[in-house]
mmCIF file of C-alpha atoms in Angstrom:
data_model
loop_
_atom_site.group_PDB
_atom_site.id
_atom_site.type_symbol
_atom_site.label_atom_id
_atom_site.label_comp_id
_atom_site.label_asym_id
_atom_site.label_seq_id
_atom_site.Cartn_x
_atom_site.Cartn_y
_atom_site.Cartn_z
ATOM 1 C CA MET A 1 11.114 -2.820 -1.063
ATOM 2 C CA THR A 2 10.823 0.189 -3.339
ATOM 3 C CA ILE A 3 9.534 3.726 -2.919
ATOM 4 C CA THR A 4 6.963 2.920 -5.613
ATOM 5 C CA GLN A 5 5.624 0.010 -3.573
ATOM 6 C CA LEU A 6 5.367 2.256 -0.527
ATOM 7 C CA LEU A 7 3.529 4.896 -2.564
ATOM 8 C CA TYR A 8 1.068 2.237 -3.708
ATOM 9 C CA VAL A 9 0.498 1.094 -0.122
ATOM 10 C CA LEU A 10 -0.125 4.698 0.932
ATOM 11 C CA ALA A 11 -2.584 5.174 -1.933
ATOM 12 C CA VAL A 12 -4.541 2.023 -1.039
ATOM 13 C CA SER A 13 -4.523 3.098 2.599
ATOM 14 C CA GLU A 14 -5.916 6.505 1.650
ATOM 15 C CA HIS A 15 -8.539 5.340 -0.859
ATOM 16 C CA LYS A 16 -9.386 2.019 0.851
ATOM 17 C CA ASN A 17 -9.797 0.581 -2.636
ATOM 18 C CA PHE A 18 -7.233 -0.908 -5.020
ATOM 19 C CA THR A 19 -8.954 0.356 -8.184
ATOM 20 C CA LYS A 20 -9.175 3.962 -6.958
ATOM 21 C CA ALA A 21 -5.605 3.820 -5.672
ATOM 22 C CA ALA A 22 -4.370 2.541 -9.032
ATOM 23 C CA HIS A 23 -6.224 5.304 -10.864
ATOM 24 C CA ASN A 24 -4.678 7.882 -8.515
ATOM 25 C CA CYS A 25 -1.202 6.413 -9.120
ATOM 26 C CA HIS A 26 -1.745 6.302 -12.908
ATOM 27 C CA VAL A 27 -1.199 2.543 -13.150
ATOM 28 C CA THR A 28 -3.463 -0.408 -13.793
ATOM 29 C CA GLN A 29 -5.110 -2.122 -10.846
ATOM 30 C CA PRO A 30 -3.320 -5.439 -11.500
ATOM 31 C CA THR A 31 0.054 -3.655 -11.515
ATOM 32 C CA LEU A 32 -0.651 -1.944 -8.206
ATOM 33 C CA SER A 33 -2.032 -5.113 -6.630
ATOM 34 C CA MET A 34 0.959 -7.146 -7.766
ATOM 35 C CA GLN A 35 3.427 -4.658 -6.288
ATOM 36 C CA VAL A 36 1.579 -4.506 -2.959
ATOM 37 C CA GLN A 37 1.480 -8.303 -2.877
ATOM 38 C CA LYS A 38 5.220 -8.489 -3.640
ATOM 39 C CA LEU A 39 5.924 -6.164 -0.723
ATOM 40 C CA GLU A 40 3.715 -8.226 1.582
ATOM 41 C CA GLU A 41 5.534 -11.383 0.511
ATOM 42 C CA GLU A 42 8.940 -9.763 0.954
ATOM 43 C CA LEU A 43 8.054 -8.645 4.490
ATOM 44 C CA ASN A 44 6.080 -11.834 5.183
ATOM 45 C CA ILE A 45 3.119 -9.831 6.498
ATOM 46 C CA GLN A 46 -0.427 -8.900 5.478
ATOM 47 C CA ILE A 47 -0.770 -5.098 5.167
ATOM 48 C CA PHE A 48 -4.435 -5.029 4.165
ATOM 49 C CA ASP A 49 -7.479 -7.011 5.234
ATOM 50 C CA ARG A 50 -9.007 -7.621 1.824
ATOM 51 C CA THR A 51 -12.029 -9.462 3.242
ATOM 52 C CA LYS A 52 -13.612 -6.202 4.409
ATOM 53 C CA LYS A 53 -15.194 -3.517 2.285
ATOM 54 C CA PRO A 54 -13.823 -0.938 2.272
ATOM 55 C CA ILE A 55 -10.362 -2.471 2.603
ATOM 56 C CA GLU A 56 -8.832 -1.976 6.041
ATOM 57 C CA LEU A 57 -5.292 -1.974 7.344
ATOM 58 C CA THR A 58 -4.196 -4.818 9.573
ATOM 59 C CA ASN A 59 -2.522 -3.889 12.857
ATOM 60 C CA VAL A 60 0.921 -4.398 11.359
ATOM 61 C CA GLY A 61 -0.287 -2.599 8.228
ATOM 62 C CA LYS A 62 -0.933 0.529 10.300
ATOM 63 C CA LYS A 63 2.691 0.457 11.449
ATOM 64 C CA ILE A 64 3.896 -0.065 7.878
ATOM 65 C CA VAL A 65 1.856 2.913 6.655
ATOM 66 C CA ASN A 66 3.290 5.174 9.373
ATOM 67 C CA GLN A 67 6.828 4.131 8.450
ATOM 68 C CA ALA A 68 6.060 4.442 4.726
ATOM 69 C CA LYS A 69 4.921 8.041 5.232
ATOM 70 C CA ASN A 70 8.254 8.869 6.882
ATOM 71 C CA ILE A 71 10.309 7.063 4.237
ATOM 72 C CA VAL A 72 8.473 8.702 1.333
ATOM 73 C CA ALA A 73 8.765 12.148 2.945
ATOM 74 C CA GLU A 74 12.508 11.665 3.406
ATOM 75 C CA ALA A 75 12.909 10.416 -0.157
ATOM 76 C CA GLU A 76 11.083 13.477 -1.486
ATOM 77 C CA ARG A 77 13.385 15.792 0.474
#
């Protein structure tokens, strides 16, 4: 798990769209998607429900986003 992956998750959570999140993070959409997928695989969870438009957080994804906000805030301090 990296801070970058957490930032990408937060961006997708905010924009509810991988393409917009990637643009906001100044990376390509495949790069962002791959990093989010790697994090999901590492944690063995699904953070986003990709079947819905706009993309929604799963229940566990909501918990991950709350923790990610705290971790990123601490890292920035």
